[in-house]
PDB file of C-alpha atoms in Angstrom:
ATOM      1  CA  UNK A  18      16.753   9.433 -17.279  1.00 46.00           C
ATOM      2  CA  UNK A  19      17.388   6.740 -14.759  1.00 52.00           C
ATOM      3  CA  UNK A  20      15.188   4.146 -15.647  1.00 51.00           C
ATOM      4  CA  UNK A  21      15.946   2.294 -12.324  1.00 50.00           C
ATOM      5  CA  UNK A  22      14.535   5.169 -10.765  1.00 52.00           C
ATOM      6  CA  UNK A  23      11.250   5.871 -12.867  1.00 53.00           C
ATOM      7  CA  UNK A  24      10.480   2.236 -11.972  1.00 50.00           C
ATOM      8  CA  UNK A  25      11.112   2.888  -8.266  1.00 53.00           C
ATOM      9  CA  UNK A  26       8.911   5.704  -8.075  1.00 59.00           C
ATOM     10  CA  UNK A  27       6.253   3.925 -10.490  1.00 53.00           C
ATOM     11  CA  UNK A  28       6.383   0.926  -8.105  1.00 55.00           C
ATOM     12  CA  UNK A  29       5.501   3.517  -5.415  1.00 60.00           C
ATOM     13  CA  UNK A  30       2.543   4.817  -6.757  1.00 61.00           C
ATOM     14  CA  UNK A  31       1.541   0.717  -7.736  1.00 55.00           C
ATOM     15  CA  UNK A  32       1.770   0.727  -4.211  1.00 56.00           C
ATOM     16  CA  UNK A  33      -0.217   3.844  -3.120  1.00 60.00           C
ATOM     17  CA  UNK A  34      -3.158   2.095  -5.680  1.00 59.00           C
ATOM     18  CA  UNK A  35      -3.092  -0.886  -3.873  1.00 57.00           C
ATOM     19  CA  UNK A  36      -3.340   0.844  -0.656  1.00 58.00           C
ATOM     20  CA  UNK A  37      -6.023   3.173  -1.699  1.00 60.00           C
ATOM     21  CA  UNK A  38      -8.561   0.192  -2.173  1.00 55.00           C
ATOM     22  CA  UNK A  39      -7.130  -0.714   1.395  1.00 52.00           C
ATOM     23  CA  UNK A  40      -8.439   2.271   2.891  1.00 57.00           C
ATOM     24  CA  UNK A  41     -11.830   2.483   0.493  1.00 56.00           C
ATOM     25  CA  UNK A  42     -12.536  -1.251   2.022  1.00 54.00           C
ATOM     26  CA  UNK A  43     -11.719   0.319   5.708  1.00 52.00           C
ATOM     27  CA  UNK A  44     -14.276   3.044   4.776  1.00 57.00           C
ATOM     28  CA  UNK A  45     -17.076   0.696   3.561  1.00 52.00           C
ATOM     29  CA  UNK A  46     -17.236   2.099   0.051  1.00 50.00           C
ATOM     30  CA  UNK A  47     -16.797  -0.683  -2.148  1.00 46.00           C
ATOM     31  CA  UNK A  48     -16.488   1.046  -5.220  1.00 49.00           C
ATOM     32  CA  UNK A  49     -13.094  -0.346  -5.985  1.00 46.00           C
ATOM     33  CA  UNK A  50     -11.867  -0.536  -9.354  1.00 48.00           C
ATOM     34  CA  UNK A  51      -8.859  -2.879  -9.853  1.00 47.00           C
ATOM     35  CA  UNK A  52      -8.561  -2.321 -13.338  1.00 48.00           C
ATOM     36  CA  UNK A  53      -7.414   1.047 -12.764  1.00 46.00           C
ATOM     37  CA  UNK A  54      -4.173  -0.594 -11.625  1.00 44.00           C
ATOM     38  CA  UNK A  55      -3.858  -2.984 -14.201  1.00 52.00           C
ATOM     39  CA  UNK A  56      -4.382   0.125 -17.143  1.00 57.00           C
ATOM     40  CA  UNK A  57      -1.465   2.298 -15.293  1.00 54.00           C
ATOM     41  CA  UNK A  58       0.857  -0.413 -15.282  1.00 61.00           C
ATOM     42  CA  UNK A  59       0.304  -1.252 -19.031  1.00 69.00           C
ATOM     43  CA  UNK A  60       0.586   2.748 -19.749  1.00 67.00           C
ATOM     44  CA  UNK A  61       3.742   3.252 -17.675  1.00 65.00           C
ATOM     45  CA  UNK A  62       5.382   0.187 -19.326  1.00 70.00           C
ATOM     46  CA  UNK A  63       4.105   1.103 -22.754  1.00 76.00           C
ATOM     47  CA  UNK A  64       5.541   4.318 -22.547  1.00 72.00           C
ATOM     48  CA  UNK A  65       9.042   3.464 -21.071  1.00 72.00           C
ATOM     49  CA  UNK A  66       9.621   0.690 -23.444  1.00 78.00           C
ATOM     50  CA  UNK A  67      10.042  -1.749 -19.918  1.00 75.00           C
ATOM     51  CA  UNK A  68       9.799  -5.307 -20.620  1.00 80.00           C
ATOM     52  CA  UNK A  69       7.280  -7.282 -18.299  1.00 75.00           C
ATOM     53  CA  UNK A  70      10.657  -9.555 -17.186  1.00 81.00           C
ATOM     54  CA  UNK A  71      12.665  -5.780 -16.416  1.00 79.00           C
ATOM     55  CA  UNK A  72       9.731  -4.516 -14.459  1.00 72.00           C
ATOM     56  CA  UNK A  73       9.312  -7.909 -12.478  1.00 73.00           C
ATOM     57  CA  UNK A  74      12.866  -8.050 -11.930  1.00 77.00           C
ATOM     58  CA  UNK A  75      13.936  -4.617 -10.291  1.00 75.00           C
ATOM     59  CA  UNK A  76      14.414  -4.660  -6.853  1.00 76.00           C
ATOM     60  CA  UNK A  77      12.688  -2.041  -4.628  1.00 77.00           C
ATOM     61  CA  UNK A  78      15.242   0.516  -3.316  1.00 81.00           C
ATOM     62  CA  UNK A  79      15.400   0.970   0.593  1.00 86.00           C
ATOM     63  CA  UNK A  80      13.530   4.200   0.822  1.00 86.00           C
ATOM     64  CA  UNK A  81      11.288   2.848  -1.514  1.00 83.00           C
ATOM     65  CA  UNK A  82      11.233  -0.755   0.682  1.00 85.00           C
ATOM     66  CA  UNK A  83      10.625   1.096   4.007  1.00 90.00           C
ATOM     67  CA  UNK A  84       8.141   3.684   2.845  1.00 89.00           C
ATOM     68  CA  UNK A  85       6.106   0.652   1.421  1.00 86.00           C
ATOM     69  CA  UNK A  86       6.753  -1.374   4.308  1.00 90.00           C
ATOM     70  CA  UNK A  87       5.139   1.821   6.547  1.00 93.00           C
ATOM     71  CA  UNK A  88       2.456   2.351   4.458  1.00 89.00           C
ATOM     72  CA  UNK A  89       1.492  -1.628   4.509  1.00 86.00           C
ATOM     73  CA  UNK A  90       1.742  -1.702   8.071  1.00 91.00           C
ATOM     74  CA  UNK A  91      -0.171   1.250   8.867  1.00 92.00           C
ATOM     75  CA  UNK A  92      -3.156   0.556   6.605  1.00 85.00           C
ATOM     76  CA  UNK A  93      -3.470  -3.418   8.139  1.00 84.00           C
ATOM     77  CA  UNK A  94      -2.987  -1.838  11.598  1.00 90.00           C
ATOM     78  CA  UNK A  95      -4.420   1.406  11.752  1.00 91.00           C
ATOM     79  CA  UNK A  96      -8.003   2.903  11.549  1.00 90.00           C
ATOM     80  CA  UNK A  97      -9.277   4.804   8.805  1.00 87.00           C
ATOM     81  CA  UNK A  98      -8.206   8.329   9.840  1.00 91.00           C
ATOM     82  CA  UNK A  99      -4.693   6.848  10.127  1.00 94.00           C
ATOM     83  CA  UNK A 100      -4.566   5.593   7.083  1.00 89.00           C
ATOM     84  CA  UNK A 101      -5.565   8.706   4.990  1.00 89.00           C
ATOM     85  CA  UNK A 102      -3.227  10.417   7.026  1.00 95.00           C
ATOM     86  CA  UNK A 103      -0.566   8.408   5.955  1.00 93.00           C
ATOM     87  CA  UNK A 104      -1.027   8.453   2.427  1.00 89.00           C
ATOM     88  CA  UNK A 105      -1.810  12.264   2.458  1.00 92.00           C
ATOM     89  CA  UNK A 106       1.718  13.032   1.881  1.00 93.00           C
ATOM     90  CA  UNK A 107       2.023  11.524  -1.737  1.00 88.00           C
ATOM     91  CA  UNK A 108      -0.788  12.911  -3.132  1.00 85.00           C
ATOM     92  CA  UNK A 109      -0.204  17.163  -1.813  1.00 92.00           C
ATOM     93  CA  UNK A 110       3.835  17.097  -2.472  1.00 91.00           C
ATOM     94  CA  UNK A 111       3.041  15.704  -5.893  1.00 87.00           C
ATOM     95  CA  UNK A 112       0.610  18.573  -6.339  1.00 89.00           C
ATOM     96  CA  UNK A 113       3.096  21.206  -4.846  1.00 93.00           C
ATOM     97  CA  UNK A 114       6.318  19.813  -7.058  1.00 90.00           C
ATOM     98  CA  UNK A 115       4.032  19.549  -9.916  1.00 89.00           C
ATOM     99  CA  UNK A 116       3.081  23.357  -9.815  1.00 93.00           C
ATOM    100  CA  UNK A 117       6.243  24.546  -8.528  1.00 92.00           C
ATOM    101  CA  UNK A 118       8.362  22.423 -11.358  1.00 91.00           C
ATOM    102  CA  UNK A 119       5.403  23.305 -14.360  1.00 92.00           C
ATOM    103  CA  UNK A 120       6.746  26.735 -15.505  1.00 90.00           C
ATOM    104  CA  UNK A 121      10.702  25.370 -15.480  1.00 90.00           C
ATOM    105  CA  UNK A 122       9.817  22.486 -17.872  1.00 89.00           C
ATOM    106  CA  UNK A 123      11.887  22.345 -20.929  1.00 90.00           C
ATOM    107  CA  UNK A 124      10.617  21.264 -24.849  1.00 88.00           C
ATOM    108  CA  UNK A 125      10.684  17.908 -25.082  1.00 87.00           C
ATOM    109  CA  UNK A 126      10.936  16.636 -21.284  1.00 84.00           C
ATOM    110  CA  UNK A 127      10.663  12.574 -20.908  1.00 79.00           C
ATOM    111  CA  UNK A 128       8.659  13.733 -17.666  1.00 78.00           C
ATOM    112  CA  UNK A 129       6.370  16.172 -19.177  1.00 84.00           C
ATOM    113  CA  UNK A 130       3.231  13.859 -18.944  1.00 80.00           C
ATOM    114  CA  UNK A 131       4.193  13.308 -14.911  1.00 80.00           C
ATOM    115  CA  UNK A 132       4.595  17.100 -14.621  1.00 85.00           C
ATOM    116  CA  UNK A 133       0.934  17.969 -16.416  1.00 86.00           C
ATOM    117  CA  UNK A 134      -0.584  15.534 -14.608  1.00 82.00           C
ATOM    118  CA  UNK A 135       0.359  16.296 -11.086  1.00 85.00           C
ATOM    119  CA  UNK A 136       0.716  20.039 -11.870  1.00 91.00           C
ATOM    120  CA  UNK A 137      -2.888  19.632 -13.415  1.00 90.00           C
ATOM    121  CA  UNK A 138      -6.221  20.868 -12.190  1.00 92.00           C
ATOM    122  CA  UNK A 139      -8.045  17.358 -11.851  1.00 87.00           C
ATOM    123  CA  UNK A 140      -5.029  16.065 -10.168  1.00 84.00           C
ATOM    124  CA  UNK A 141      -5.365  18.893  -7.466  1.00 89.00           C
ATOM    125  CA  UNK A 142      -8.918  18.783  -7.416  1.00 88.00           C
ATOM    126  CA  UNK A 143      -8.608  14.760  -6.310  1.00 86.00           C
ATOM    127  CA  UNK A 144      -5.758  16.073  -4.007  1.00 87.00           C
ATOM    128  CA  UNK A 145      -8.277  19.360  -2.602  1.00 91.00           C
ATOM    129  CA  UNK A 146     -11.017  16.437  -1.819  1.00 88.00           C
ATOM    130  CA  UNK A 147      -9.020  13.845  -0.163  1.00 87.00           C
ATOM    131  CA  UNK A 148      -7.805  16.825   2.226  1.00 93.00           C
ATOM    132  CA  UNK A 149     -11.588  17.713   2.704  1.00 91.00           C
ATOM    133  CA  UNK A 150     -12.357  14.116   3.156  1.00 89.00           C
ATOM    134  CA  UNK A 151      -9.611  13.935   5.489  1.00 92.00           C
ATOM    135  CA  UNK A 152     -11.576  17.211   7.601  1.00 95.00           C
ATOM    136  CA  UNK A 153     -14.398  15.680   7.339  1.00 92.00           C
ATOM    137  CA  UNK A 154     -13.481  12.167   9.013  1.00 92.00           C
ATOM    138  CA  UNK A 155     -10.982  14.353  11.542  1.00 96.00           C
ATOM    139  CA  UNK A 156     -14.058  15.660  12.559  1.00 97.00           C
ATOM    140  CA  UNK A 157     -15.441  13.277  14.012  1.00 96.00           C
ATOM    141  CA  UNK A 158     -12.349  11.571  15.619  1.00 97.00           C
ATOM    142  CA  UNK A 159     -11.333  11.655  19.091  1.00 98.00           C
ATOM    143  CA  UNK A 160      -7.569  13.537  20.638  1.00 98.00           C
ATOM    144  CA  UNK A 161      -5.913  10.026  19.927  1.00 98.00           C
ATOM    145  CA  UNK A 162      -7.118   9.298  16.854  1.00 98.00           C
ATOM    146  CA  UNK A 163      -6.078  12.436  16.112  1.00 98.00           C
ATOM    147  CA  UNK A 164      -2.691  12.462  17.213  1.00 98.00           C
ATOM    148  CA  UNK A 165      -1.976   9.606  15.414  1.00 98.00           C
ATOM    149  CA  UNK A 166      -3.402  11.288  12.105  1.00 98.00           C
ATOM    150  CA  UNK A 167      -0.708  13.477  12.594  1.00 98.00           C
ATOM    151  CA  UNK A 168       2.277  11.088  13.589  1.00 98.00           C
ATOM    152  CA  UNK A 169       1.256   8.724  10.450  1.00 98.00           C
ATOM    153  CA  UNK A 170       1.133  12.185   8.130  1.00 98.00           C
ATOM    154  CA  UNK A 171       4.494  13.428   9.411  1.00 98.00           C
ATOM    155  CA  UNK A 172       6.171  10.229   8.958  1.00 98.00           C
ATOM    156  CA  UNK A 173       4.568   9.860   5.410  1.00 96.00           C
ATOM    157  CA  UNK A 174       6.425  13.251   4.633  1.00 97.00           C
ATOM    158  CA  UNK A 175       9.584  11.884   6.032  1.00 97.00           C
ATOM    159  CA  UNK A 176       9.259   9.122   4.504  1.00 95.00           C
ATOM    160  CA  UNK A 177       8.239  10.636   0.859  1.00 91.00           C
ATOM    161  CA  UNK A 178      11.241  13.057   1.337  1.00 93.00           C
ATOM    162  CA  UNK A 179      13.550  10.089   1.662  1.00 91.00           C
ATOM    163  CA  UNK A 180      12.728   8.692  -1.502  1.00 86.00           C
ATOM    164  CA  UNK A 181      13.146  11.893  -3.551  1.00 85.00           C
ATOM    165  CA  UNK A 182      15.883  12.129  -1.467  1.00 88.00           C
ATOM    166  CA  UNK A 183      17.487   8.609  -2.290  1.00 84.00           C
ATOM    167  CA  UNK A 184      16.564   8.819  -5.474  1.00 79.00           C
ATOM    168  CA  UNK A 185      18.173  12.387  -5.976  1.00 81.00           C
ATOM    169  CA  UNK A 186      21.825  10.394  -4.759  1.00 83.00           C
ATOM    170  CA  UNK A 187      20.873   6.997  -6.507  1.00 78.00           C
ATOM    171  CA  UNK A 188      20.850   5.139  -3.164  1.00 77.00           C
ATOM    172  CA  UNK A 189      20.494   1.176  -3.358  1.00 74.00           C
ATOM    173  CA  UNK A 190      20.664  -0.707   0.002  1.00 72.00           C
ATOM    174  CA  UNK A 191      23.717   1.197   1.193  1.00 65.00           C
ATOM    175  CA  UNK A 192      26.199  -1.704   0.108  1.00 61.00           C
ATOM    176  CA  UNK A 193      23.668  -4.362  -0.365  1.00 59.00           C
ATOM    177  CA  UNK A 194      23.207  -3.585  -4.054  1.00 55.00           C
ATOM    178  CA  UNK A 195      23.486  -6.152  -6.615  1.00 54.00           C
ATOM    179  CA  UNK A 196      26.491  -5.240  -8.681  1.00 47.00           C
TER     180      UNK A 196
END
């Protein structure tokens, strides 16, 4: 496996952590738990054999740069709503490639504990209640709040698809990269 890109797409979810206690502070519910972060890093490096220096050290890639960059942006700027919008994406295509991928695994995959856990039921229960959450605060939001639910959702699915996408082709910054 490219280890450049595990790291990419483990940054990413570092990221979508980060962002989650965004949005939980936006939503008054202060029942934050930063340690979470902290155990998921130590896992994920633990597992890969990455070095604290290696991890440091690797440069975002620029689909994972702008999708970060988007995601920071919208949950400083943006309301709530517009922030779980945004970070809907991540969590539901995980679920769906998770399933879909499940059945096609083969003995002795070095992603079989990424495909169990997003093709698992607790993972798509968490994913089935942030989409009722989601419903819920939709609710009670008015025609422009909700248009921009669904601008920030489709370009979090853009945005998501670009990074499988780049990382699918190994794309660095397009003649940037650091030979």
């Amino acid at each position: 496996p490219n280890i450049m890109m595990m790291m990419m797409r483990f940054l990413l979810l570092i990221f979508y952590l980060l962002l989650i206690t965004l949005a939980l502070a936006k939503s008054h519910n202060n029942n934050n738990d930063d340690d979470k972060t902290n155990n998921y890093t130590e896992r994920f490096m633990k597992n890969f054999d990455i070095s604290k220096q290696q991890f440091e050290e690797t440069p975002l890639t620029l689909a994972c740069h702008h999708y970060t960059s988007f995601l920071t942006a919208t949950a400083w700027s943006e309301s709530y709503p517009v922030v779980l919008a945004a970070l809907l994406p991540c969590f539901w295509i995980y679920a769906e490639v998770g399933k879909d991928i499940v059945g096609n695994s083969i003995a002795n995959n070095p992603y079989q504990a990424w495909i169990d856990t997003y093709a698992g039921e607790e993972f798509n229960q968490a994913v089935r209640n942030v989409i009722a959450t989601i419903d819920k605060v939709a609710a009670r939001c008015d025609t422009d709040t909700i248009e921009k639910m669904h601008k920030a959702y489709r370009k979090g699915a853009e945005l998501e698809w670009l990074f499988w996408d780049s990382a699918y082709k190994q794309q660095q910054w397009l003649g940037l990269d650091h030979a």
